[in-house]
GROMACS .gro file of C-alpha atoms in nm:
model
  155
    1UNK     CA    1  -4.072  -3.367  23.934
    2UNK     CA    2  -3.910  -3.426  23.598
    3UNK     CA    3  -3.545  -3.342  23.606
    4UNK     CA    4  -3.241  -3.392  23.418
    5UNK     CA    5  -2.964  -3.569  23.606
    6UNK     CA    6  -2.603  -3.560  23.519
    7UNK     CA    7  -2.305  -3.689  23.711
    8UNK     CA    8  -2.071  -3.435  23.618
    9UNK     CA    9  -1.978  -3.130  23.352
   10UNK     CA   10  -1.886  -3.361  23.088
   11UNK     CA   11  -2.221  -3.521  23.078
   12UNK     CA   12  -2.393  -3.196  23.114
   13UNK     CA   13  -2.227  -3.060  22.791
   14UNK     CA   14  -2.421  -3.326  22.594
   15UNK     CA   15  -2.728  -3.124  22.640
   16UNK     CA   16  -2.623  -2.827  22.493
   17UNK     CA   17  -2.893  -2.708  22.232
   18UNK     CA   18  -3.163  -2.944  22.387
   19UNK     CA   19  -3.454  -2.860  22.601
   20UNK     CA   20  -3.485  -2.919  22.953
   21UNK     CA   21  -3.802  -3.094  23.114
   22UNK     CA   22  -4.125  -2.833  23.190
   23UNK     CA   23  -4.110  -2.722  23.517
   24UNK     CA   24  -4.334  -2.789  23.806
   25UNK     CA   25  -4.607  -2.505  23.875
   26UNK     CA   26  -4.513  -2.278  24.119
   27UNK     CA   27  -4.805  -2.018  24.294
   28UNK     CA   28  -4.739  -1.663  24.303
   29UNK     CA   29  -4.856  -1.542  24.629
   30UNK     CA   30  -4.939  -1.172  24.766
   31UNK     CA   31  -4.679  -1.239  25.031
   32UNK     CA   32  -4.411  -1.334  24.784
   33UNK     CA   33  -4.507  -1.008  24.618
   34UNK     CA   34  -4.506  -0.820  24.941
   35UNK     CA   35  -4.164  -1.003  25.028
   36UNK     CA   36  -4.040  -0.885  24.664
   37UNK     CA   37  -4.144  -0.528  24.732
   38UNK     CA   38  -3.984  -0.517  25.068
   39UNK     CA   39  -3.661  -0.628  24.933
   40UNK     CA   40  -3.646  -0.405  24.645
   41UNK     CA   41  -3.838  -0.123  24.792
   42UNK     CA   42  -4.044  -0.110  24.496
   43UNK     CA   43  -4.409  -0.028  24.667
   44UNK     CA   44  -4.579   0.064  24.308
   45UNK     CA   45  -4.942   0.044  24.435
   46UNK     CA   46  -5.025  -0.222  24.150
   47UNK     CA   47  -4.831  -0.481  24.359
   48UNK     CA   48  -4.908  -0.409  24.703
   49UNK     CA   49  -5.219  -0.181  24.754
   50UNK     CA   50  -5.512  -0.365  24.748
   51UNK     CA   51  -5.773  -0.117  24.802
   52UNK     CA   52  -5.653   0.082  24.520
   53UNK     CA   53  -5.595  -0.209  24.283
   54UNK     CA   54  -5.978  -0.286  24.327
   55UNK     CA   55  -6.073   0.071  24.224
   56UNK     CA   56  -5.830   0.170  23.971
   57UNK     CA   57  -5.614  -0.135  23.827
   58UNK     CA   58  -5.704  -0.279  23.486
   59UNK     CA   59  -5.647  -0.621  23.601
   60UNK     CA   60  -5.877  -0.570  23.923
   61UNK     CA   61  -5.599  -0.760  24.136
   62UNK     CA   62  -5.223  -0.752  24.238
   63UNK     CA   63  -4.985  -0.833  23.967
   64UNK     CA   64  -4.619  -0.919  24.056
   65UNK     CA   65  -4.327  -0.725  23.999
   66UNK     CA   66  -4.202  -0.830  23.630
   67UNK     CA   67  -3.849  -0.853  23.812
   68UNK     CA   68  -3.994  -1.111  24.030
   69UNK     CA   69  -4.031  -1.321  23.748
   70UNK     CA   70  -3.670  -1.307  23.626
   71UNK     CA   71  -3.560  -1.354  23.994
   72UNK     CA   72  -3.757  -1.707  23.982
   73UNK     CA   73  -3.552  -1.808  23.671
   74UNK     CA   74  -3.243  -1.951  23.905
   75UNK     CA   75  -3.469  -2.130  24.144
   76UNK     CA   76  -3.699  -2.300  23.835
   77UNK     CA   77  -3.376  -2.389  23.655
   78UNK     CA   78  -3.224  -2.524  23.957
   79UNK     CA   79  -3.543  -2.723  24.030
   80UNK     CA   80  -3.517  -2.905  23.675
   81UNK     CA   81  -3.135  -2.983  23.673
   82UNK     CA   82  -2.914  -3.203  23.903
   83UNK     CA   83  -2.541  -3.205  23.813
   84UNK     CA   84  -2.415  -3.434  24.100
   85UNK     CA   85  -2.050  -3.278  24.086
   86UNK     CA   86  -2.195  -2.930  24.101
   87UNK     CA   87  -2.044  -2.685  24.375
   88UNK     CA   88  -2.187  -2.356  24.323
   89UNK     CA   89  -2.354  -2.123  24.065
   90UNK     CA   90  -2.376  -1.759  24.021
   91UNK     CA   91  -2.594  -1.539  23.810
   92UNK     CA   92  -2.384  -1.388  23.525
   93UNK     CA   93  -2.654  -1.175  23.324
   94UNK     CA   94  -2.971  -1.136  23.121
   95UNK     CA   95  -3.033  -1.092  22.746
   96UNK     CA   96  -3.324  -0.995  22.555
   97UNK     CA   97  -3.564  -0.995  22.866
   98UNK     CA   98  -3.938  -0.935  22.799
   99UNK     CA   99  -4.244  -0.925  23.026
  100UNK     CA  100  -4.527  -1.030  22.772
  101UNK     CA  101  -4.827  -1.038  23.010
  102UNK     CA  102  -4.845  -0.910  23.391
  103UNK     CA  103  -4.871  -1.208  23.652
  104UNK     CA  104  -5.193  -1.190  23.854
  105UNK     CA  105  -5.168  -1.276  24.235
  106UNK     CA  106  -5.219  -1.643  24.289
  107UNK     CA  107  -5.164  -1.760  23.939
  108UNK     CA  108  -4.954  -2.071  23.862
  109UNK     CA  109  -4.619  -2.024  23.667
  110UNK     CA  110  -4.388  -2.288  23.536
  111UNK     CA  111  -4.058  -2.301  23.308
  112UNK     CA  112  -3.990  -2.396  22.975
  113UNK     CA  113  -3.637  -2.377  22.894
  114UNK     CA  114  -3.338  -2.529  22.682
  115UNK     CA  115  -2.965  -2.500  22.732
  116UNK     CA  116  -2.897  -2.267  22.427
  117UNK     CA  117  -2.506  -2.268  22.493
  118UNK     CA  118  -2.229  -2.381  22.714
  119UNK     CA  119  -1.886  -2.226  22.716
  120UNK     CA  120  -1.558  -2.301  22.941
  121UNK     CA  121  -1.542  -2.054  23.217
  122UNK     CA  122  -1.214  -2.070  23.386
  123UNK     CA  123  -1.075  -2.379  23.539
  124UNK     CA  124  -1.364  -2.560  23.669
  125UNK     CA  125  -1.645  -2.377  23.508
  126UNK     CA  126  -1.895  -2.304  23.282
  127UNK     CA  127  -2.078  -2.017  23.147
  128UNK     CA  128  -2.455  -2.124  23.031
  129UNK     CA  129  -2.710  -1.963  22.849
  130UNK     CA  130  -3.035  -2.058  22.898
  131UNK     CA  131  -3.356  -1.989  22.662
  132UNK     CA  132  -3.631  -1.928  22.935
  133UNK     CA  133  -4.010  -1.875  22.907
  134UNK     CA  134  -4.227  -1.857  23.202
  135UNK     CA  135  -4.560  -2.000  23.126
  136UNK     CA  136  -4.853  -1.834  23.324
  137UNK     CA  137  -5.125  -2.141  23.359
  138UNK     CA  138  -5.441  -2.044  23.147
  139UNK     CA  139  -5.278  -1.751  22.962
  140UNK     CA  140  -5.142  -1.761  22.609
  141UNK     CA  141  -4.877  -1.507  22.670
  142UNK     CA  142  -4.556  -1.557  22.891
  143UNK     CA  143  -4.491  -1.379  23.221
  144UNK     CA  144  -4.139  -1.347  23.097
  145UNK     CA  145  -3.921  -1.447  22.809
  146UNK     CA  146  -3.532  -1.440  22.860
  147UNK     CA  147  -3.186  -1.557  22.798
  148UNK     CA  148  -3.049  -1.647  23.110
  149UNK     CA  149  -2.674  -1.636  23.172
  150UNK     CA  150  -2.523  -1.812  23.470
  151UNK     CA  151  -2.213  -1.967  23.584
  152UNK     CA  152  -2.180  -2.323  23.717
  153UNK     CA  153  -1.876  -2.473  23.891
  154UNK     CA  154  -1.753  -2.818  23.988
  155UNK     CA  155  -1.624  -2.942  24.314
   0.00000   0.00000   0.00000
């Protein structure tokens, strides 16, 4: 796995405006889709009703919830980045979120991202705006495109 490794926030700030390495592939399974449906109480049939999907869905197989793609951004970003002085992070928000293509079950996703903006946040934190595009293997359009904003705090 390619990772950006920084000793501290000072070193991390030097990467503002630059791309991160491309993420590793992650397979979206029916178990993940079902767990997301359970957690969010979103049991829309196109995600979980396998018999109805075979008969009625234009996709002919289950598709993941669009918000599952967004939910994976935190994990995908943290897989690409190590800041050794990092203590904790929290999600701050999203801008310009779109789901250009549905995510079929058992497909593989990977993240393409860059650090758009880094701002100071409080005494020991940063507010980071990430440009994110979640690629679906073998499909031209991405699963999700978003500006993702998070807070990071140093030890």
